[in-house]
Amino acid sequence: MSTATTPGRGADRRTRPADGVLLFEDPATTSKTPALDRPAFGKIAAKAHPGDVLIVSELFRLCRDLLDIHAVRNWCQARGVVLRVLSGPLSNFHDLAADDATTAVIINVITAVGQFQRDIRNELTVEGITAAEAEGRYRGRPLALTGNDVEVVRSTYTQQGTSMAALARAHGVSRAANRTALSDLLPDRSIPAPRSS
């Protein structure tokens, strides 16, 4: 029997799965992407066989809401795959994809409460940001490049055609910080090609 696992963020890359265990990971997948549409889940689907066990670190790391949980459960049931969770209130179940009334009702209650908690937290976050913006306290992350540094980056990029990577190294900032400083210059692509030395 093989086990497919999908760890959450921060999984130890030095961990080597046991023989017969396949490790799949989506390290930077948006929470707006349903579990069945994620790239790693496509790999799981290609490898899964009846009797396999799909193990996830925590259910909401894989599924974004109650509908997503049901879609994963239905997928597992249709393929005869056991679904297990390592942490959280559903970690005591041997098989979350079991097709019995007791498992279904408990999963519905626990996941509905979990979804409710996430929705409340999101609403409170939005309310907090709105209140902070109204009081002038919320401005987002401070810019990495300001003042003269922005002008230097812009002129170096446009006049010398310096690459994003070289600008990032020269100014000790990320490429994203450079893209922010150059945002109005990038869409038209009227930047000269880098000069050969």
Coordinates of N, CA and C in Angstrom, one line a residue, residues 10-74:
G10 N 6.2 24.8 5.1 CA 7.2 24.6 6.2 C 7.6 23.1 6.3
A11 N 7.2 22.3 5.4 CA 7.5 20.9 5.5 C 9.1 20.8 5.4
D12 N 9.6 19.8 6.1 CA 11.0 19.6 6.2 C 11.5 19.0 4.9
R13 N 12.2 19.7 4.1 CA 12.7 19.1 2.8 C 13.7 18.0 2.9
R14 N 14.3 17.9 4.1 CA 15.2 16.8 4.3 C 14.5 15.5 4.6
T15 N 13.2 15.5 4.9 CA 12.4 14.3 5.2 C 12.4 13.4 3.9
R16 N 12.8 12.2 4.1 CA 12.7 11.2 3.0 C 11.6 10.3 3.4
P17 N 10.6 10.1 2.5 CA 9.5 9.2 2.8 C 10.0 7.8 2.7
A18 N 9.2 7.0 3.5 CA 9.5 5.5 3.5 C 9.3 4.9 2.2
D19 N 9.8 3.7 2.0 CA 9.6 3.0 0.7 C 8.1 2.8 0.5
G20 N 7.7 3.1 -0.8 CA 6.2 3.0 -1.1 C 5.4 4.2 -0.8
V21 N 6.0 5.2 -0.2 CA 5.3 6.5 0.1 C 5.7 7.6 -0.9
L22 N 4.8 8.2 -1.4 CA 5.0 9.3 -2.4 C 4.7 10.6 -1.7
L23 N 5.5 11.6 -1.8 CA 5.4 12.9 -1.2 C 5.0 14.0 -2.3
F24 N 3.9 14.6 -2.1 CA 3.5 15.7 -3.0 C 3.3 17.0 -2.3
E25 N 3.7 18.1 -2.9 CA 3.6 19.4 -2.2 C 3.3 20.5 -3.1
D26 N 2.4 21.4 -2.7 CA 2.1 22.6 -3.4 C 2.5 23.7 -2.5
P27 N 3.7 24.2 -2.6 CA 4.2 25.2 -1.6 C 3.6 26.6 -1.7
A28 N 3.2 27.0 -2.9 CA 2.7 28.3 -3.0 C 1.4 28.4 -3.8
T29 N 0.5 27.6 -3.4 CA -0.8 27.5 -4.1 C -1.8 28.5 -3.5
T30 N -2.5 29.3 -4.2 CA -3.4 30.2 -3.7 C -4.6 29.4 -3.1
S31 N -5.2 30.0 -2.0 CA -6.3 29.4 -1.3 C -7.6 29.5 -2.2
K32 N -7.5 30.2 -3.3 CA -8.7 30.3 -4.2 C -8.7 29.2 -5.2
T33 N -7.7 28.3 -5.2 CA -7.7 27.2 -6.2 C -8.2 26.0 -5.5
P34 N -9.3 25.4 -6.0 CA -9.8 24.2 -5.4 C -8.8 23.1 -5.3
A35 N -8.9 22.2 -4.3 CA -7.9 21.2 -4.1 C -7.7 20.3 -5.4
L36 N -8.8 19.9 -6.0 CA -8.7 19.0 -7.2 C -8.1 19.7 -8.4
D37 N -8.0 21.0 -8.4 CA -7.4 21.7 -9.5 C -5.9 22.1 -9.2
R38 N -5.4 21.7 -8.1 CA -4.0 22.0 -7.8 C -3.0 21.1 -8.5
P39 N -1.9 21.6 -8.9 CA -0.9 20.8 -9.7 C -0.5 19.5 -9.0
A40 N -0.2 19.6 -7.7 CA 0.2 18.4 -6.9 C -1.0 17.3 -6.9
F41 N -2.2 17.8 -6.8 CA -3.3 16.9 -6.7 C -3.5 16.1 -8.1
G42 N -3.1 16.8 -9.2 CA -3.1 16.1 -10.4 C -2.1 15.0 -10.5
K43 N -1.0 15.2 -9.8 CA 0.0 14.1 -9.7 C -0.5 13.0 -8.8
I44 N -1.2 13.4 -7.7 CA -1.7 12.3 -6.8 C -2.7 11.5 -7.6
A45 N -3.6 12.2 -8.4 CA -4.6 11.5 -9.1 C -4.0 10.5 -10.1
A46 N -2.9 10.9 -10.7 CA -2.2 10.0 -11.7 C -1.6 8.7 -11.0
K47 N -1.3 8.8 -9.7 CA -0.6 7.7 -9.0 C -1.5 6.9 -8.1
A48 N -2.7 7.5 -7.8 CA -3.5 6.8 -6.8 C -4.2 5.5 -7.3
H49 N -4.2 4.6 -6.4 CA -4.9 3.3 -6.7 C -5.8 2.9 -5.5
P50 N -6.8 2.1 -5.7 CA -7.7 1.7 -4.6 C -6.9 1.1 -3.5
G51 N -7.2 1.5 -2.3 CA -6.5 1.0 -1.1 C -5.4 1.9 -0.7
D52 N -5.0 2.9 -1.5 CA -4.0 3.9 -1.1 C -4.5 4.8 0.0
V53 N -3.6 5.5 0.7 CA -4.0 6.4 1.7 C -3.4 7.8 1.4
L54 N -4.4 8.7 1.3 CA -4.0 10.1 1.1 C -3.9 10.8 2.5
I55 N -2.7 11.3 2.8 CA -2.5 11.9 4.1 C -2.2 13.4 3.9
V56 N -2.9 14.2 4.7 CA -2.7 15.7 4.6 C -2.3 16.1 6.0
S57 N -1.5 17.2 6.1 CA -1.1 17.6 7.4 C -2.2 18.2 8.2
E58 N -3.1 19.0 7.5 CA -4.3 19.6 8.1 C -5.3 19.8 7.0
L59 N -6.5 19.6 7.2 CA -7.5 19.5 6.1 C -7.6 20.9 5.4
F60 N -7.6 22.0 6.1 CA -7.7 23.3 5.5 C -6.4 23.7 4.8
R61 N -5.3 23.0 4.9 CA -4.2 23.2 4.1 C -4.4 22.7 2.7
L62 N -5.3 21.7 2.5 CA -5.6 21.1 1.2 C -6.9 21.7 0.7
C63 N -7.9 21.8 1.5 CA -9.2 22.3 1.1 C -9.5 23.7 1.5
R64 N -10.2 24.4 0.7 CA -10.4 25.9 1.0 C -11.7 26.1 1.7
D65 N -12.7 25.2 1.6 CA -14.0 25.4 2.3 C -14.7 24.0 2.3
L66 N -16.0 24.1 2.8 CA -16.7 22.8 3.0 C -17.0 22.1 1.7
L67 N -17.3 22.9 0.6 CA -17.5 22.3 -0.7 C -16.3 21.6 -1.2
D68 N -15.1 22.2 -1.0 CA -13.9 21.6 -1.4 C -13.6 20.3 -0.6
I69 N -13.9 20.3 0.6 CA -13.7 19.1 1.5 C -14.6 17.9 0.9
H70 N -15.9 18.3 0.6 CA -16.7 17.2 0.0 C -16.2 16.8 -1.4
A71 N -15.7 17.7 -2.1 CA -15.2 17.3 -3.5 C -14.0 16.3 -3.3
V72 N -13.1 16.5 -2.3 CA -12.0 15.6 -2.1 C -12.5 14.3 -1.5
R73 N -13.5 14.4 -0.6 CA -14.0 13.1 0.0 C -14.7 12.3 -1.2
N74 N -15.4 12.9 -2.0 CA -16.1 12.2 -3.1 C -15.0 11.6 -4.1

